[in-house]
Coordinates of C-alpha atoms in Angstrom, one line a residue:
Chain A
M1 CA -52.3 -8.9 -3.5
K2 CA -51.0 -6.0 -5.6
Q3 CA -52.7 -3.6 -3.2
F4 CA -51.2 -5.4 -0.3
L5 CA -47.7 -5.2 -1.7
A6 CA -48.1 -1.5 -2.6
F7 CA -49.0 -1.0 1.0
V8 CA -46.1 -3.0 2.5
R9 CA -43.7 -1.0 0.3
K10 CA -45.1 2.2 1.8
E11 CA -44.6 0.9 5.3
I12 CA -41.0 -0.1 4.5
Y13 CA -40.4 3.5 3.2
H14 CA -41.8 4.9 6.4
I15 CA -39.4 2.9 8.5
M16 CA -36.3 3.3 6.3
R17 CA -36.8 7.1 5.9
D18 CA -36.9 7.5 9.7
V19 CA -33.1 6.9 10.0
R20 CA -32.9 7.6 13.7
T21 CA -35.6 5.1 14.6
I22 CA -34.2 2.4 12.4
M23 CA -30.7 2.9 13.8
I24 CA -32.2 2.5 17.3
L25 CA -34.1 -0.6 16.4
L26 CA -31.2 -2.3 14.8
G27 CA -28.7 -1.0 17.4
I28 CA -30.6 -1.8 20.6
P29 CA -30.0 -5.5 20.5
V30 CA -26.3 -5.1 19.8
I31 CA -25.9 -2.6 22.6
Q32 CA -28.0 -4.6 25.1
I33 CA -26.3 -7.8 24.4
I34 CA -22.9 -6.2 24.9
L35 CA -24.0 -4.4 28.0
F36 CA -25.6 -7.4 29.6
G37 CA -22.8 -9.7 28.5
F38 CA -19.9 -7.6 29.7
A39 CA -20.8 -4.6 31.8
I40 CA -23.8 -5.7 33.8
S41 CA -22.3 -8.9 34.9
T42 CA -23.1 -10.7 38.1
E43 CA -19.7 -12.5 38.0
V44 CA -17.1 -11.3 40.4
R45 CA -13.8 -10.1 39.1
N46 CA -11.0 -8.3 40.9
A47 CA -13.1 -7.3 43.9
E48 CA -11.2 -5.1 46.3
I49 CA -10.4 -6.9 49.5
A50 CA -8.5 -5.9 52.6
I51 CA -7.0 -8.3 55.1
Y52 CA -6.4 -7.9 58.8
D53 CA -3.9 -10.4 59.8
P54 CA -2.6 -10.0 63.4
S55 CA -1.0 -13.5 63.4
N56 CA 0.9 -13.3 60.1
D57 CA 1.9 -17.0 60.2
A58 CA 2.3 -19.7 57.6
A59 CA -1.4 -20.5 57.4
T60 CA -2.7 -17.0 57.0
R61 CA 0.1 -16.1 54.5
R62 CA -0.9 -19.2 52.4
I63 CA -4.5 -18.2 52.4
A64 CA -3.7 -14.6 51.4
E65 CA -1.5 -15.9 48.7
Q66 CA -4.3 -17.9 47.3
I67 CA -6.7 -15.0 47.4
E68 CA -4.1 -12.9 45.6
T69 CA -3.7 -15.4 42.8
S70 CA -7.4 -15.9 42.3
S71 CA -8.9 -13.7 39.6
Y72 CA -11.8 -12.9 41.9
F73 CA -10.0 -10.7 44.3
N74 CA -7.5 -8.0 44.4
I75 CA -5.8 -7.4 47.8
V76 CA -5.7 -3.6 48.1
K77 CA -4.4 -3.4 51.7
Y78 CA -3.2 -5.2 54.7
I79 CA -4.5 -3.3 57.6
S80 CA -2.9 -3.0 60.9
S81 CA -5.9 -2.3 63.2
P82 CA -9.5 -3.4 63.2
K83 CA -10.4 0.3 63.6
E84 CA -9.5 0.9 60.0
I85 CA -12.1 -1.5 58.7
D86 CA -15.0 0.8 59.2
Q87 CA -13.2 3.7 57.4
L88 CA -12.3 1.5 54.4
F89 CA -15.9 0.6 53.8
K90 CA -17.1 4.1 54.2
K91 CA -14.6 5.4 51.7
G92 CA -15.7 2.6 49.4
E93 CA -12.1 1.4 49.0
V94 CA -13.0 -2.2 49.6
S95 CA -16.1 -4.4 49.3
I96 CA -15.0 -7.1 51.6
V97 CA -12.6 -7.6 54.5
L98 CA -11.1 -10.8 55.8
V99 CA -10.1 -10.9 59.4
F100 CA -7.9 -13.6 60.9
A101 CA -7.9 -14.3 64.6
D102 CA -4.5 -13.7 66.3
R103 CA -2.3 -16.8 66.6
F104 CA -4.5 -18.3 63.9
R105 CA -2.3 -21.3 62.9
E106 CA -1.4 -22.2 66.5
K107 CA -5.1 -22.2 67.6
M108 CA -6.1 -24.2 64.5
L109 CA -3.5 -26.9 65.1
H110 CA -4.3 -27.2 68.8
T111 CA -8.1 -26.8 68.9
G112 CA -8.8 -27.9 65.3
K113 CA -10.6 -24.6 64.8
G114 CA -9.3 -21.7 62.8
E115 CA -11.2 -18.5 63.4
I116 CA -11.9 -16.2 60.5
Q117 CA -14.4 -13.4 60.1
I118 CA -15.6 -12.2 56.8
I119 CA -17.0 -8.7 56.6
A120 CA -18.8 -7.7 53.4
D121 CA -20.5 -4.5 52.2
A122 CA -24.0 -5.7 51.8
S123 CA -25.5 -2.6 50.4
D124 CA -25.4 -4.6 47.2
P125 CA -26.7 -7.9 48.7
N126 CA -26.2 -10.0 45.6
N127 CA -22.7 -8.9 45.2
A128 CA -21.9 -9.5 48.9
T129 CA -23.3 -13.0 48.8
S130 CA -21.3 -14.0 45.8
L131 CA -18.1 -12.4 47.2
T132 CA -18.4 -14.2 50.5
N133 CA -19.1 -17.5 48.7
Y134 CA -16.0 -17.1 46.6
L135 CA -14.0 -16.3 49.6
R136 CA -15.2 -19.3 51.5
G137 CA -14.5 -21.3 48.5
I138 CA -10.9 -20.3 48.6
I139 CA -10.6 -20.9 52.3
G140 CA -12.3 -24.3 51.7
V141 CA -9.6 -25.2 49.2
Y142 CA -6.9 -24.4 51.7
Q143 CA -8.6 -26.5 54.3
Q144 CA -8.6 -29.5 52.0
E145 CA -4.9 -28.9 51.5
L146 CA -4.3 -29.0 55.2
M147 CA -6.3 -32.1 55.7
K148 CA -4.4 -34.0 53.0
E149 CA -1.1 -33.2 54.7
Q150 CA -2.4 -34.4 58.1
K151 CA -4.0 -37.5 56.7
V152 CA -7.1 -37.2 58.9
P153 CA -8.9 -40.5 58.1
Y154 CA -12.5 -39.3 57.9
Q155 CA -13.4 -36.2 56.1
I156 CA -16.6 -35.0 54.8
T157 CA -16.2 -32.8 51.8
S158 CA -19.2 -31.3 50.3
E159 CA -19.0 -30.6 46.7
V160 CA -21.2 -28.2 44.9
K161 CA -21.8 -28.8 41.3
L162 CA -23.2 -26.1 39.1
L163 CA -25.3 -27.5 36.4
Y164 CA -25.6 -26.0 32.9
N165 CA -23.7 -23.0 33.7
P166 CA -20.6 -24.2 35.6
Q167 CA -18.7 -20.9 35.2
M168 CA -21.9 -19.1 36.4
K169 CA -21.8 -17.0 33.4
G170 CA -24.2 -14.1 33.6
A171 CA -24.7 -14.0 29.8
Y172 CA -26.4 -17.4 29.9
N173 CA -29.2 -15.7 31.8
F174 CA -29.4 -12.5 29.9
V175 CA -29.4 -13.6 26.3
P176 CA -32.9 -15.1 26.5
G177 CA -34.1 -12.1 28.5
V178 CA -32.7 -9.6 25.9
L179 CA -34.3 -11.6 23.1
G180 CA -37.7 -11.4 24.9
M181 CA -37.3 -7.7 25.5
I182 CA -36.3 -6.7 22.0
L183 CA -38.9 -8.7 20.2
M184 CA -41.6 -7.3 22.5
L185 CA -40.3 -3.8 22.0
I186 CA -40.2 -4.0 18.2
C187 CA -43.3 -6.0 17.6
A188 CA -45.7 -4.7 20.2
M189 CA -44.6 -1.1 20.7
M190 CA -43.5 -0.2 17.1
T191 CA -46.5 -1.8 15.4
S192 CA -49.0 -0.2 17.7
I193 CA -47.4 3.2 17.3
A194 CA -47.3 2.8 13.5
V195 CA -51.0 2.1 13.4
V196 CA -52.0 4.8 15.8
R197 CA -49.8 7.3 14.0
E198 CA -52.1 6.9 10.9
K199 CA -55.1 7.6 13.1
E200 CA -53.5 10.7 14.5
M201 CA -52.4 12.0 11.1
G202 CA -55.9 11.4 9.6
T203 CA -54.5 9.2 6.9
M204 CA -56.3 6.2 8.4
E205 CA -59.6 7.7 7.4
V206 CA -58.4 7.9 3.8
L207 CA -57.3 4.3 3.9
L208 CA -60.6 3.1 5.4
V209 CA -62.5 4.8 2.6
S210 CA -60.3 3.0 0.1
P211 CA -61.4 -0.5 -1.1
M212 CA -58.5 -2.0 0.8
K213 CA -59.7 -4.3 3.6
P214 CA -59.0 -2.9 7.1
L215 CA -57.6 -6.2 8.2
L216 CA -55.1 -6.1 5.3
I217 CA -54.0 -2.6 6.3
I218 CA -53.1 -3.8 9.7
I219 CA -51.3 -6.9 8.5
A220 CA -49.4 -4.9 6.0
K221 CA -48.2 -2.7 8.8
A222 CA -47.0 -5.6 10.8
V223 CA -45.0 -7.1 7.9
P224 CA -41.9 -4.8 8.1
Y225 CA -41.8 -5.1 11.9
F226 CA -41.9 -8.8 11.5
L227 CA -38.9 -8.7 9.2
L228 CA -37.1 -6.3 11.5
S229 CA -37.7 -8.8 14.4
C230 CA -36.2 -11.6 12.3
I231 CA -33.1 -9.5 11.7
N232 CA -32.8 -8.8 15.4
L233 CA -33.3 -12.4 16.3
T234 CA -30.4 -13.3 14.0
T235 CA -28.2 -10.5 15.4
V236 CA -28.8 -11.5 19.0
L237 CA -28.2 -15.2 18.3
L238 CA -25.0 -14.5 16.3
L239 CA -23.7 -12.1 19.0
S240 CA -24.4 -14.5 21.8
V241 CA -22.8 -17.5 20.1
F242 CA -19.7 -15.7 18.7
V243 CA -19.1 -12.9 21.1
L244 CA -20.5 -14.1 24.4
D245 CA -19.7 -17.8 23.8
V246 CA -23.1 -18.8 24.8
P247 CA -23.8 -21.8 22.6
V248 CA -27.1 -23.0 21.3
A249 CA -27.0 -26.3 23.0
G250 CA -30.4 -27.6 21.8
S251 CA -32.2 -27.5 18.5
L252 CA -31.8 -24.4 16.5
F253 CA -35.0 -25.2 14.6
W254 CA -37.1 -25.2 17.7
L255 CA -35.4 -22.1 19.0
I256 CA -36.4 -20.2 15.9
T257 CA -39.9 -21.7 15.9
V258 CA -40.6 -20.6 19.5
S259 CA -39.2 -17.2 18.7
L260 CA -41.5 -16.8 15.7
V261 CA -44.4 -17.8 17.9
F262 CA -43.4 -15.2 20.4
I263 CA -43.1 -12.6 17.6
F264 CA -46.7 -13.4 16.7
V265 CA -47.8 -13.0 20.3
S266 CA -46.1 -9.6 20.4
L267 CA -47.6 -8.5 17.1
S268 CA -51.1 -9.4 18.3
L269 CA -50.4 -7.4 21.5
G270 CA -49.4 -4.5 19.4
L271 CA -52.6 -4.9 17.3
L272 CA -54.7 -4.9 20.4
V273 CA -53.1 -1.7 21.7
S274 CA -53.6 0.0 18.4
T275 CA -57.3 -0.8 18.4
I276 CA -57.9 0.6 21.9
T277 CA -55.8 3.8 21.7
E278 CA -56.1 7.0 19.8
S279 CA -52.7 8.7 20.4
Q280 CA -49.1 7.6 19.9
M281 CA -48.3 8.8 23.3
I282 CA -50.8 6.5 25.0
A283 CA -49.7 3.6 22.7
M284 CA -46.2 4.2 23.8
L285 CA -47.1 4.4 27.5
I286 CA -49.1 1.2 27.4
S287 CA -46.4 -0.7 25.6
G288 CA -43.7 0.7 27.8
M289 CA -45.3 0.4 31.2
V290 CA -47.7 -2.5 30.7
F291 CA -45.5 -4.6 28.5
M292 CA -41.9 -3.7 28.9
L293 CA -41.7 -3.3 32.6
P294 CA -43.2 -6.7 33.4
V295 CA -40.9 -8.3 30.8
V296 CA -37.9 -6.8 32.7
L297 CA -39.2 -7.4 36.2
L298 CA -41.5 -10.4 36.2
S299 CA -40.4 -12.6 33.4
G300 CA -37.5 -14.1 35.2
M301 CA -35.0 -12.2 33.2
M302 CA -33.5 -10.4 36.1
F303 CA -35.1 -11.9 39.2
P304 CA -36.0 -15.5 39.5
V305 CA -39.8 -16.1 39.4
E306 CA -39.5 -18.7 42.1
N307 CA -38.4 -16.1 44.6
M308 CA -41.3 -13.8 44.1
P309 CA -44.3 -13.5 46.4
D310 CA -47.2 -15.7 45.3
F311 CA -49.3 -13.0 43.8
L312 CA -46.5 -11.7 41.6
Q313 CA -45.9 -15.3 40.5
W314 CA -49.6 -15.4 39.5
I315 CA -49.2 -12.3 37.5
S316 CA -46.1 -13.5 35.8
L317 CA -48.1 -16.4 34.4
A318 CA -49.9 -14.0 32.1
I319 CA -46.7 -12.5 30.8
P320 CA -45.8 -14.0 27.4
A321 CA -42.1 -13.2 27.8
R322 CA -41.9 -15.4 30.9
W323 CA -42.8 -18.4 28.9
Y324 CA -40.7 -17.4 26.0
I325 CA -37.6 -16.8 28.1
A326 CA -38.2 -20.2 29.9
A327 CA -38.3 -21.9 26.5
V328 CA -35.2 -20.2 25.2
K329 CA -33.3 -21.1 28.3
D330 CA -34.4 -24.7 28.0
I331 CA -33.2 -24.9 24.4
M332 CA -30.1 -22.7 24.4
I333 CA -28.7 -23.7 27.8
K334 CA -30.1 -27.0 28.8
G335 CA -30.1 -28.3 25.3
L336 CA -33.6 -29.6 25.3
G337 CA -35.6 -30.2 22.1
F338 CA -39.3 -30.1 21.3
E339 CA -40.3 -32.2 24.3
G340 CA -38.9 -29.6 26.6
I341 CA -40.9 -26.7 25.3
V342 CA -44.3 -28.2 24.5
K343 CA -45.9 -26.5 27.4
E344 CA -44.5 -23.1 26.5
L345 CA -45.4 -23.5 22.9
V346 CA -49.0 -24.4 23.7
I347 CA -49.4 -21.5 26.1
L348 CA -47.9 -18.9 23.7
S349 CA -50.1 -20.2 20.9
G350 CA -53.1 -20.0 23.1
M351 CA -52.2 -16.4 23.8
I352 CA -52.1 -15.6 20.1
V353 CA -55.6 -17.0 19.6
F354 CA -56.9 -15.1 22.5
L355 CA -55.3 -11.8 21.7
L356 CA -56.2 -11.9 18.0
A357 CA -59.8 -12.8 18.8
V358 CA -60.2 -9.9 21.2
S359 CA -58.5 -7.3 19.0
L360 CA -60.4 -8.4 15.9
K361 CA -63.6 -8.1 17.8
K362 CA -62.6 -4.6 19.0
F363 CA -61.5 -3.7 15.6
K364 CA -64.7 -4.6 13.9
S365 CA -66.9 -2.9 16.5
R366 CA -65.0 0.3 15.9
L367 CA -65.9 0.2 12.2
E368 CA -69.6 -0.1 12.8
Chain B
M3 CA -80.9 13.2 -14.9
K4 CA -78.9 10.3 -13.5
K5 CA -78.6 10.2 -9.7
V6 CA -75.3 9.2 -8.3
I7 CA -76.2 9.5 -4.7
E8 CA -79.6 8.6 -3.4
A9 CA -80.3 8.8 0.3
E10 CA -83.7 7.7 1.6
N11 CA -84.8 8.1 5.2
L12 CA -81.2 7.6 6.4
V13 CA -81.0 7.4 10.2
K14 CA -77.9 6.9 12.4
K15 CA -78.3 6.5 16.1
F16 CA -75.5 6.2 18.7
G17 CA -77.4 4.8 21.7
D18 CA -80.1 7.4 22.5
F19 CA -78.5 10.1 20.4
T20 CA -79.8 10.5 16.9
A21 CA -76.9 11.9 14.9
V22 CA -78.6 11.7 11.6
D23 CA -82.3 12.1 11.7
N24 CA -84.1 10.7 8.7
I25 CA -82.5 12.5 5.8
T26 CA -83.6 12.1 2.1
F27 CA -81.8 13.7 -0.8
Q28 CA -80.3 13.0 -4.2
V29 CA -77.2 14.2 -6.0
N30 CA -77.1 14.4 -9.8
E31 CA -74.3 13.2 -11.9
G32 CA -71.7 15.9 -12.5
E33 CA -72.9 18.4 -10.1
I34 CA -71.1 20.1 -7.2
F35 CA -73.1 19.4 -4.1
G36 CA -72.4 21.5 -1.0
F37 CA -73.2 19.8 2.3
L38 CA -73.4 22.4 4.9
G39 CA -74.2 22.5 8.6
A40 CA -72.9 23.8 11.9
N41 CA -70.5 21.7 13.9
G42 CA -72.3 18.8 15.5
A43 CA -75.2 19.0 13.0
G44 CA -74.4 15.4 11.7
K45 CA -72.5 16.2 8.5
T46 CA -69.6 13.9 9.2
T47 CA -71.8 11.0 10.3
A48 CA -73.9 11.3 7.2
M49 CA -70.8 11.5 5.0
R50 CA -69.3 8.4 6.7
M51 CA -72.4 6.4 5.9
L52 CA -72.3 7.5 2.3
C53 CA -68.7 6.4 2.1
G54 CA -69.4 3.0 3.4
L55 CA -67.5 3.6 6.7
S56 CA -70.5 3.2 8.9
K57 CA -73.7 1.3 8.6
P58 CA -77.1 3.2 8.7
T59 CA -79.3 2.4 11.7
S60 CA -82.2 2.5 9.2
G61 CA -83.1 3.8 5.8
E62 CA -81.4 3.2 2.5
G63 CA -78.7 4.7 0.4
R64 CA -77.2 4.1 -2.9
V65 CA -73.9 5.6 -4.0
A66 CA -72.6 5.2 -7.6
G67 CA -75.4 2.6 -8.0
Y68 CA -74.4 0.4 -5.0
D69 CA -76.1 -0.1 -1.7
I70 CA -74.1 1.6 1.1
G71 CA -75.2 -1.1 3.6
K72 CA -74.7 -4.2 1.6
E73 CA -72.1 -3.3 -1.0
A74 CA -69.8 -1.1 0.9
E75 CA -66.7 -2.5 -0.8
K76 CA -68.1 -1.6 -4.3
V77 CA -69.1 1.8 -3.1
K78 CA -65.5 2.4 -1.8
A79 CA -64.0 1.3 -5.1
N80 CA -66.0 3.9 -7.0
I81 CA -65.5 7.0 -4.8
G82 CA -62.6 9.2 -3.9
Y83 CA -62.1 10.9 -0.5
M84 CA -60.1 13.7 0.8
S85 CA -60.4 15.1 4.3
Q86 CA -59.6 18.3 6.0
K87 CA -56.9 16.5 8.0
F88 CA -54.0 16.0 5.7
S89 CA -54.4 12.9 3.6
L90 CA -51.0 12.4 2.0
Y91 CA -47.9 10.9 3.6
N92 CA -45.3 13.5 4.6
D93 CA -42.4 11.1 4.5
L94 CA -43.1 9.8 1.0
K95 CA -42.1 11.6 -2.2
V96 CA -44.8 13.2 -4.4
W97 CA -44.7 10.4 -7.0
E98 CA -44.6 7.7 -4.3
N99 CA -47.8 9.0 -2.7
I100 CA -49.5 9.0 -6.1
R101 CA -48.2 5.5 -6.8
L102 CA -49.4 4.2 -3.4
F103 CA -52.9 5.4 -3.9
G104 CA -53.0 4.2 -7.5
G105 CA -51.9 0.8 -6.1
I106 CA -54.4 0.8 -3.4
Y107 CA -57.2 1.3 -5.9
G108 CA -55.8 -1.5 -8.0
M109 CA -54.3 0.4 -10.9
G110 CA -51.5 -1.2 -13.0
S111 CA -48.0 0.2 -12.7
D112 CA -47.9 1.4 -16.4
E113 CA -51.2 3.2 -16.0
I114 CA -50.0 4.8 -12.8
K115 CA -46.7 5.9 -14.4
E116 CA -48.5 7.5 -17.4
K117 CA -51.1 9.2 -15.4
T118 CA -48.6 10.5 -12.9
D119 CA -46.6 12.4 -15.5
E120 CA -49.8 13.7 -17.0
L121 CA -51.1 14.9 -13.5
L122 CA -47.8 16.5 -12.6
K123 CA -47.7 18.4 -15.8
R124 CA -51.3 19.6 -15.4
L125 CA -50.5 20.9 -11.9
N126 CA -47.1 22.3 -13.0
F127 CA -45.5 20.1 -10.4
E128 CA -43.0 18.4 -12.7
N129 CA -40.1 19.7 -10.8
E130 CA -41.5 18.5 -7.5
K131 CA -41.8 14.8 -8.5
N132 CA -39.1 13.7 -6.2
T133 CA -39.8 16.2 -3.4
M134 CA -40.9 14.9 0.0
V135 CA -44.4 16.0 0.6
K136 CA -43.5 17.5 4.0
S137 CA -41.5 20.2 2.3
L138 CA -44.4 21.4 0.1
P139 CA -46.4 24.5 1.1
L140 CA -49.9 23.7 2.5
G141 CA -51.8 25.0 -0.5
W142 CA -49.8 22.7 -2.8
K143 CA -50.3 19.8 -0.5
Q144 CA -54.1 20.3 -0.6
K145 CA -54.1 20.5 -4.4
L146 CA -52.0 17.4 -4.7
A147 CA -54.2 15.6 -2.1
F148 CA -57.3 16.4 -4.2
S149 CA -55.6 15.3 -7.4
V150 CA -54.6 12.0 -5.7
S151 CA -58.2 11.5 -4.5
I152 CA -59.5 11.6 -8.0
F153 CA -56.5 9.8 -9.5
H154 CA -58.4 6.5 -10.0
N155 CA -61.2 8.3 -11.8
P156 CA -64.0 7.7 -9.3
K157 CA -67.6 8.5 -10.1
I158 CA -67.9 10.7 -7.0
V159 CA -65.4 12.5 -4.8
F160 CA -66.2 13.3 -1.2
L161 CA -64.4 16.4 0.2
D162 CA -64.5 16.9 3.9
E163 CA -63.7 20.6 4.5
P164 CA -60.9 20.4 1.9
T165 CA -59.8 24.0 2.2
G166 CA -59.5 24.4 6.0
G167 CA -56.6 26.7 6.9
V168 CA -55.7 27.6 3.3
D169 CA -55.4 31.3 2.1
P170 CA -58.1 32.8 -0.2
A171 CA -56.0 32.8 -3.3
T172 CA -55.1 29.1 -3.0
R173 CA -58.7 28.4 -2.2
R174 CA -59.6 29.9 -5.6
Q175 CA -57.1 27.7 -7.3
F176 CA -58.4 24.8 -5.5
W177 CA -61.9 25.4 -6.7
E178 CA -60.6 25.7 -10.2
L179 CA -59.4 22.1 -9.8
I180 CA -62.8 21.1 -8.6
Y181 CA -64.4 22.6 -11.7
E182 CA -61.9 20.7 -13.9
A183 CA -62.9 17.5 -12.1
T184 CA -66.6 18.1 -12.8
D185 CA -65.7 18.8 -16.5
R186 CA -64.4 15.2 -16.5
G187 CA -67.8 14.0 -15.3
I188 CA -66.8 13.5 -11.6
T189 CA -69.5 14.4 -9.1
V190 CA -68.3 16.5 -6.2
F191 CA -69.8 16.2 -2.7
V192 CA -68.2 18.8 -0.5
T193 CA -68.6 20.0 3.1
T194 CA -67.3 23.5 4.0
H195 CA -67.5 26.2 6.6
Y196 CA -66.7 29.0 4.1
M197 CA -69.9 30.5 2.8
D198 CA -68.3 32.0 -0.2
E199 CA -67.5 28.5 -1.2
A200 CA -71.1 27.5 -0.8
E201 CA -71.8 30.0 -3.6
Y202 CA -69.7 28.0 -6.0
C203 CA -71.9 24.9 -5.6
D204 CA -74.6 23.9 -7.9
R205 CA -76.9 23.0 -5.1
V206 CA -76.5 23.2 -1.3
S207 CA -78.1 21.4 1.6
I208 CA -78.0 22.7 5.1
M209 CA -78.2 20.3 8.0
V210 CA -79.6 21.4 11.4
D211 CA -79.8 19.0 14.3
G212 CA -79.4 15.9 12.1
R213 CA -82.1 17.0 9.6
I214 CA -81.7 18.6 6.2
D215 CA -83.6 21.8 6.6
A216 CA -82.9 23.3 3.2
L217 CA -81.8 22.0 -0.2
E218 CA -81.7 24.3 -3.2
S219 CA -79.3 26.2 -5.5
P220 CA -77.6 29.0 -3.6
M221 CA -79.6 31.6 -5.6
K222 CA -82.9 30.1 -4.7
L223 CA -81.9 29.8 -1.1
R224 CA -81.1 33.5 -1.0
E225 CA -84.5 34.3 -2.5
T226 CA -86.4 32.0 -0.1
Y227 CA -84.7 33.4 3.0
D228 CA -84.6 36.9 1.7
A229 CA -80.9 37.1 2.3
K230 CA -78.1 39.0 0.7
N231 CA -75.7 36.1 0.7
M232 CA -75.3 32.5 1.8
D233 CA -73.9 33.6 5.1
E234 CA -77.2 35.1 6.2
V235 CA -79.1 32.0 5.0
F236 CA -76.9 29.8 7.0
Y237 CA -77.2 32.0 10.0
Q238 CA -81.0 32.0 9.9
L239 CA -81.1 28.2 9.8
A240 CA -78.3 27.5 12.2
R241 CA -79.9 29.7 14.8
T242 CA -82.8 27.3 15.1
A243 CA -80.4 24.5 16.2
K244 CA -81.0 23.1 19.7
R245 CA -77.9 21.0 19.8
N246 CA -74.6 22.5 20.9
G247 CA -71.8 22.4 18.4
G248 CA -69.1 20.0 19.2

């Protein structure tokens, strides 16, 4: 035990003395949470809109007024000719244009049909979709207003209710993703690099000749990164609750439990990498390309897993972060407890057993 | 005389390749044993077996009285090891390195403290106690690494090309440290590529293609091979090798 502690102390020195790395490791979660929470937001705010309104009557003015007062849009221009539309888009001055038919109100009152065209810049398809949806929402509200006035007896109003995230907050989606990414980065990547560094330096040889058990060496290396991950977990949760207003709706206990399980999965992944690689460079490439990229792309952090082609969905099954992120969403956002994350817990634990078994086997055969 | 290393018909095969081919030799307590051989002759593999890092395919070996196959842990506790590759941590201070290795070998903190001061005094390193190892010159590092490898008073210390890349003057000083260690009763098992260093050894073995082709004191070897110096002896033997170095 004394040996073990002497070794853990050394590992902590290694990390603490490398000021740049420790700043990065502690800073990344803060920066990512703030970036994802505020800057990279899928919410629409003050999108530039231009309006072409040849009729300029009570109805179109009322709609424009409502657009202006909403926080989603900012009317930058009333254009006088449809020819200008193309130019505006090309210059990038607007991202959406609303076109009213001429004699809009008159036609609407007589034929019951108001004609409107929405033109959006779909070079960013997600953004275009949400903009058009917001715009239609605003027009829908006006339509209801009209119907009330006219007391039309039968109306069908469809109501969309947004569950769990009624304000469609982007942060709700990103917090679990960032958690998965950070924990994977620190545990898998940093641990594997730390072990491989000793191989590269030649100090591993000296350690193996010492009476210290090889397995203990590896575990001692993982301890400080485990502690770092716990600090990061705390930072991310505090930031998301107090800065991004994303509450932990479910049980904090199970949230931490599933996070610890995920940390262990990542540590075993790091251990596996360190047993099969000889250079820090390769360890970094494997962790970066084979672990981090799938976490970002396939775990459901950025793109919903359900929308992927079948074979990518199959691959995503093997990605630990996918299960972790799903579990965190269930707990933090849907407010589920243990019963909601049993499946994820079981799968992640299975992954730990599998990864540890493989890497221990590899590790032992190397020593022969 | 007491034998601290006994190897009997040691063989190590990797698949079809026989890296160490049936070697038998003994090392006496307190002697400096030079373990020579061209690159690829099987020195490192043989040494790894003696250190308990790799199990022999067949044959037997005892180091410090323990079986290298069955009692590797006890072997490890009784030997010291220093390799050509640098074996201290650059981002730890001098005394932290010493404390770490003392701790790994299970020494108590009071003992470590006492012996650290003693060691630094002997090396004239007192002013460098709090220096980061990375800012020491290479020669100092090697001396320190050697001192750390025998810090826990092992019975035997294995040195794997300990003076690689060090200037001749520092090498001289390094060998003085080795002599000091043997005065304290520590047996030294050293591999080297410098033939002048081979002359410093009490006995020398020369490996060719996994076998030990010669084992004698440097003086006797020179007589047997009718050579002016160890360089010529080595050359005559290494010439017969069929394996390529690597």
